[in-house]
Structure formats: structure tokens, C-alpha cells
Short mmCIF file of C-alpha atoms in Angstrom, two decimals:
data_model
loop_
_atom_site.label_atom_id
_atom_site.label_comp_id
_atom_site.label_asym_id
_atom_site.label_seq_id
_atom_site.Cartn_x
_atom_site.Cartn_y
_atom_site.Cartn_z
CA LEU A 708 0.11 0.13 0.01
CA ILE A 709 2.90 2.14 0.81
CA MET A 710 4.51 1.63 -2.67
CA LEU A 711 1.51 2.31 -4.41
CA ALA A 712 0.99 5.61 -2.46
CA ARG A 713 4.26 6.71 -3.40
CA ARG A 714 3.56 5.61 -7.23
CA PHE A 715 0.69 7.60 -7.12
CA SER A 716 2.45 11.05 -5.29
CA ALA A 717 5.41 10.77 -8.14
CA VAL A 718 2.99 10.18 -10.89
CA SER A 719 0.67 13.07 -9.77
CA ALA A 720 3.73 15.40 -9.39
CA LEU A 721 4.67 14.88 -12.77
CA VAL A 722 1.33 15.69 -13.97
CA LEU A 723 1.34 18.92 -12.03
CA LEU A 724 4.84 19.51 -13.55
CA GLY A 725 3.84 19.28 -16.78
CA THR A 726 0.36 20.90 -16.56
CA PRO A 727 1.00 24.12 -18.72
CA VAL A 728 0.32 27.41 -16.88
CA VAL A 729 -1.91 29.83 -18.77
CA ALA A 730 0.29 32.37 -20.76
CA GLU A 731 -0.54 34.78 -23.66
CA ALA A 732 1.65 37.05 -25.48
CA ASN A 733 1.59 39.24 -28.54
CA GLU A 734 2.94 37.63 -31.44
CA ARG A 735 5.63 39.62 -32.82
CA ARG A 736 6.83 38.87 -36.19
CA PHE A 737 9.65 40.75 -36.75
CA THR A 738 13.07 41.10 -34.77
CA HIS A 739 13.84 44.71 -35.25
CA THR A 740 11.04 46.22 -37.19
CA TYR A 741 7.97 47.30 -34.86
CA GLU A 742 4.54 47.30 -35.65
CA SER A 743 1.52 49.76 -34.60
CA ALA A 744 -0.55 47.20 -32.57
CA VAL A 745 -0.46 47.86 -28.64
CA LEU A 746 -1.65 45.70 -25.88
CA ASN A 747 -4.90 46.27 -24.54
CA PRO A 748 -5.75 48.44 -21.46
CA GLY A 749 -4.50 46.40 -18.17
CA GLU A 750 -2.67 43.59 -20.19
CA VAL A 751 0.92 42.63 -18.99
CA GLU A 752 3.88 41.21 -21.10
CA LEU A 753 6.86 39.50 -19.52
CA GLU A 754 9.80 39.32 -22.29
CA PRO A 755 12.97 38.09 -21.24
CA TRP A 756 15.60 38.48 -24.01
CA SER A 757 19.30 36.75 -24.16
CA THR A 758 21.94 37.35 -26.40
CA VAL A 759 24.70 34.71 -26.33
CA ARG A 760 28.27 35.54 -28.03
CA TYR A 761 31.33 33.57 -28.15
CA LEU A 762 34.92 33.92 -29.53
CA GLN A 763 37.21 31.03 -29.74
CA ARG A 764 40.17 32.41 -30.83
CA ASP A 765 40.43 35.05 -27.94
CA TYR A 766 38.16 33.39 -25.68
CA LEU A 767 35.18 35.57 -24.81
CA LEU A 768 31.75 34.23 -23.44
CA ARG A 769 29.29 36.75 -23.03
CA PHE A 770 25.54 36.79 -22.14
CA ASP A 771 23.72 40.19 -22.72
CA GLU A 772 20.23 40.14 -20.68
CA ARG A 773 17.33 42.16 -21.06
CA LEU A 774 14.16 41.92 -19.16
CA GLU A 775 11.31 43.70 -20.24
CA MET A 776 7.82 44.12 -18.78
CA GLU A 777 5.08 45.95 -21.24
CA LEU A 778 1.85 47.32 -20.10
CA GLY A 779 -0.94 48.35 -21.99
CA LEU A 780 -2.43 51.75 -20.45
CA THR A 781 -5.27 52.65 -22.90
CA ASP A 782 -6.60 51.28 -26.20
CA ARG A 783 -3.90 53.39 -27.58
CA TRP A 784 -0.82 53.96 -25.54
CA GLN A 785 1.72 51.22 -24.19
CA THR A 786 4.59 51.50 -22.11
CA ALA A 787 7.32 49.21 -21.32
CA LEU A 788 10.22 48.95 -18.63
CA TYR A 789 13.94 47.17 -19.66
CA LEU A 790 16.39 46.20 -17.38
CA LYS A 791 19.64 45.44 -18.82
CA PHE A 792 22.60 42.95 -17.69
CA ARG A 793 25.69 41.48 -18.99
CA ALA A 794 27.98 38.66 -17.61
CA GLN A 795 30.94 37.91 -19.79
CA SER A 796 34.03 35.44 -19.36
CA GLU A 797 37.17 36.43 -21.27
CA ARG A 798 41.08 35.49 -21.31
CA ARG A 799 43.08 38.52 -19.68
CA PRO A 800 46.79 39.02 -19.19
CA ILE A 801 47.84 37.00 -16.48
CA VAL A 802 47.15 38.68 -13.14
CA ALA A 803 47.65 37.02 -9.73
CA GLY A 804 47.74 33.73 -11.39
CA GLN A 805 44.17 33.93 -13.28
CA GLU A 806 44.17 33.58 -16.99
CA ARG A 807 40.53 34.10 -17.01
CA GLY A 808 38.09 36.82 -15.97
CA THR A 809 34.78 36.75 -15.24
CA SER A 810 32.30 39.70 -14.90
CA THR A 811 28.81 40.87 -14.17
CA MET A 812 27.49 44.11 -14.54
CA PHE A 813 24.21 46.47 -14.60
CA ARG A 814 23.99 48.01 -18.25
CA GLY A 815 21.30 50.38 -17.50
CA ILE A 816 17.34 50.60 -17.98
CA SER A 817 15.39 51.75 -21.09
CA TRP A 818 11.59 53.31 -20.76
CA GLU A 819 9.61 52.83 -23.83
CA ASN A 820 6.30 54.41 -24.97
CA LYS A 821 4.34 53.48 -27.96
CA LEU A 822 1.24 55.67 -28.85
CA LYS A 823 -1.15 53.77 -31.66
CA LEU A 824 -2.28 56.57 -34.34
CA THR A 825 -3.90 54.40 -36.86
CA ASP A 826 -4.95 50.94 -37.10
CA SER A 827 -3.58 48.63 -39.53
CA LEU A 828 -6.98 46.75 -40.33
CA ALA A 829 -9.31 49.61 -39.83
CA ASP A 830 -7.60 52.26 -41.49
CA ALA A 831 -5.73 52.45 -44.98
CA PHE A 832 -2.51 51.61 -42.84
CA GLY A 833 -1.02 51.28 -39.30
CA SER A 834 0.88 53.90 -37.54
CA ALA A 835 2.37 54.65 -34.41
CA LEU A 836 4.53 57.06 -32.41
CA TYR A 837 7.51 55.41 -30.31
CA LEU A 838 10.06 57.16 -27.93
CA GLU A 839 12.28 55.24 -25.94
CA GLY A 840 15.00 56.43 -23.07
CA THR A 841 17.96 54.83 -21.77
CA LEU A 842 20.16 55.73 -18.90
CA ALA A 843 23.50 53.62 -18.06
CA PRO A 844 26.18 54.01 -15.80
CA THR A 845 28.35 55.41 -18.91
CA GLU A 846 25.74 56.29 -21.39
CA ALA A 847 22.50 57.56 -22.29
CA GLY A 848 20.63 57.83 -25.39
CA VAL A 849 16.91 58.97 -26.77
CA GLU A 850 15.35 56.84 -29.76
CA ALA A 851 12.29 58.10 -31.70
CA LYS A 852 10.68 55.99 -34.31
CA LEU A 853 7.53 56.51 -37.04
CA ILE A 854 5.72 53.17 -37.20
CA LEU A 855 4.20 52.27 -40.67
CA ASP A 856 2.63 48.83 -41.34
CA LYS A 857 -0.51 47.47 -43.33
CA ARG A 858 -1.90 43.97 -42.96
CA LEU A 859 -2.75 42.33 -46.04
CA PRO A 860 -4.50 39.02 -46.69
CA GLY A 861 -1.38 36.39 -45.55
CA TRP A 862 1.01 39.53 -45.71
CA LEU A 863 2.10 42.18 -43.17
CA VAL A 864 4.29 44.86 -44.39
CA ALA A 865 6.23 47.22 -41.94
CA ALA A 866 8.48 49.87 -42.02
CA ASN A 867 10.34 51.94 -39.21
CA LEU A 868 11.83 55.82 -39.56
CA VAL A 869 14.30 56.00 -36.50
CA ALA A 870 16.13 58.73 -35.19
CA GLU A 871 18.69 57.73 -32.34
CA HIS A 872 20.85 60.08 -30.42
CA GLU A 873 23.48 58.79 -27.77
CA TRP A 874 25.81 60.12 -25.26
CA ASP A 875 28.87 58.40 -23.73
CA PHE A 876 30.16 59.32 -20.44
CA SER A 877 33.22 57.27 -20.62
CA ARG A 878 35.00 59.83 -23.03
CA VAL A 879 34.75 63.42 -23.02
CA ALA A 880 32.33 65.13 -25.12
CA SER A 881 31.58 62.10 -27.01
CA THR A 882 28.10 62.07 -29.01
CA THR A 883 26.87 60.22 -32.04
CA GLY A 884 23.39 60.46 -33.89
CA GLU A 885 21.83 57.76 -36.47
CA LEU A 886 19.07 58.32 -38.69
CA LYS A 887 17.92 54.81 -40.92
CA LEU A 888 14.79 53.23 -42.24
CA ASP A 889 13.94 49.71 -41.06
CA ARG A 890 11.60 48.00 -43.37
CA VAL A 891 10.47 44.41 -44.01
#
């Protein structure tokens, strides 16, 4: 009887662990090109991003992590907060008998806002304004986008006009700007 109870408990635990938790997410079709759609009011989306870089020749193993929490504020406005981290291990000049060094660092925060102007299904095309500010220990930046898209049967066409400006505090009076068009 004890053996049967243990087996039942083990099977029950496996079933519970295998039961999916209800979760939903926006369908993101492109990696770098944004669409005009926003989350519904009150909807929250948690999105972890991980990028791994490995260089064998000089030995560098780096993990760039970004955790994003998006929140639908109204039927036209969504906001998001990003936390960014980096962990890396690399070959360094031998110091105190150590050939490899490992570091973990906080890379900064970003605050994003997207305002939907027109809907890609109801209107001739979808459009939105996007504004993101970034603050990090050695840099800051601001990025603005005009988002355009159109849904067609079986197709989605999207383009982003992007203007970006960055300030690098690790160098004296270093600033860069960029204007580009992302399209898909």
C-alpha cells in the first residue's frame, strides 16, 4: 500500500509539473521592426531576451540579458520598462595567476512608450509614434520612431523611420546620432 501511494504521488507530481500555466503574448513577427499594434488596457507582458556571444580564438563568452515588462495603458498607448545586464568570461593578461576573468554588470534601464495613431486593419495603414529613453552607468540615449504597417491577406508590410542620439560619458564630449529606415 505504501509503494502504491508513493507511485501515485510521483505520477501526480509529474502530471502537475507537466500541466501548462496559462500564458499569452503578443505575436511579434519581426526582430527589429516594430508594428503599430499595442497591448489592450491592463494587459501585461514579460519578455526576457538573451543574446550569447562566443569567440573561440581570443576566448570570450558573453551573455547579454534584457528583461522587458510591457503594460497596456489605454487602447492606443503602451509603455515598457527594460532592465539590462551583462555577464562575461574572457581571457585576460595573467594577473595574480588568473588567466580568465569573469564579470557581471548592470547595463542600464530603458523606458519605452508607443502611441498608436491609426489601426492597420481598420484604416488605410497602421501608424504609431515610439519614444525610448535609456540611462546606463556610462551612457544615455534617446530613440524615436515613426512606425508604419499594413495587414493584407497573408501578408504584413512594416517600416520604421528611426532617429537615435547617444551620449557616451566614458569619453569626454562623445556623442553620436543616427537616422535610418528599418523595413520588412
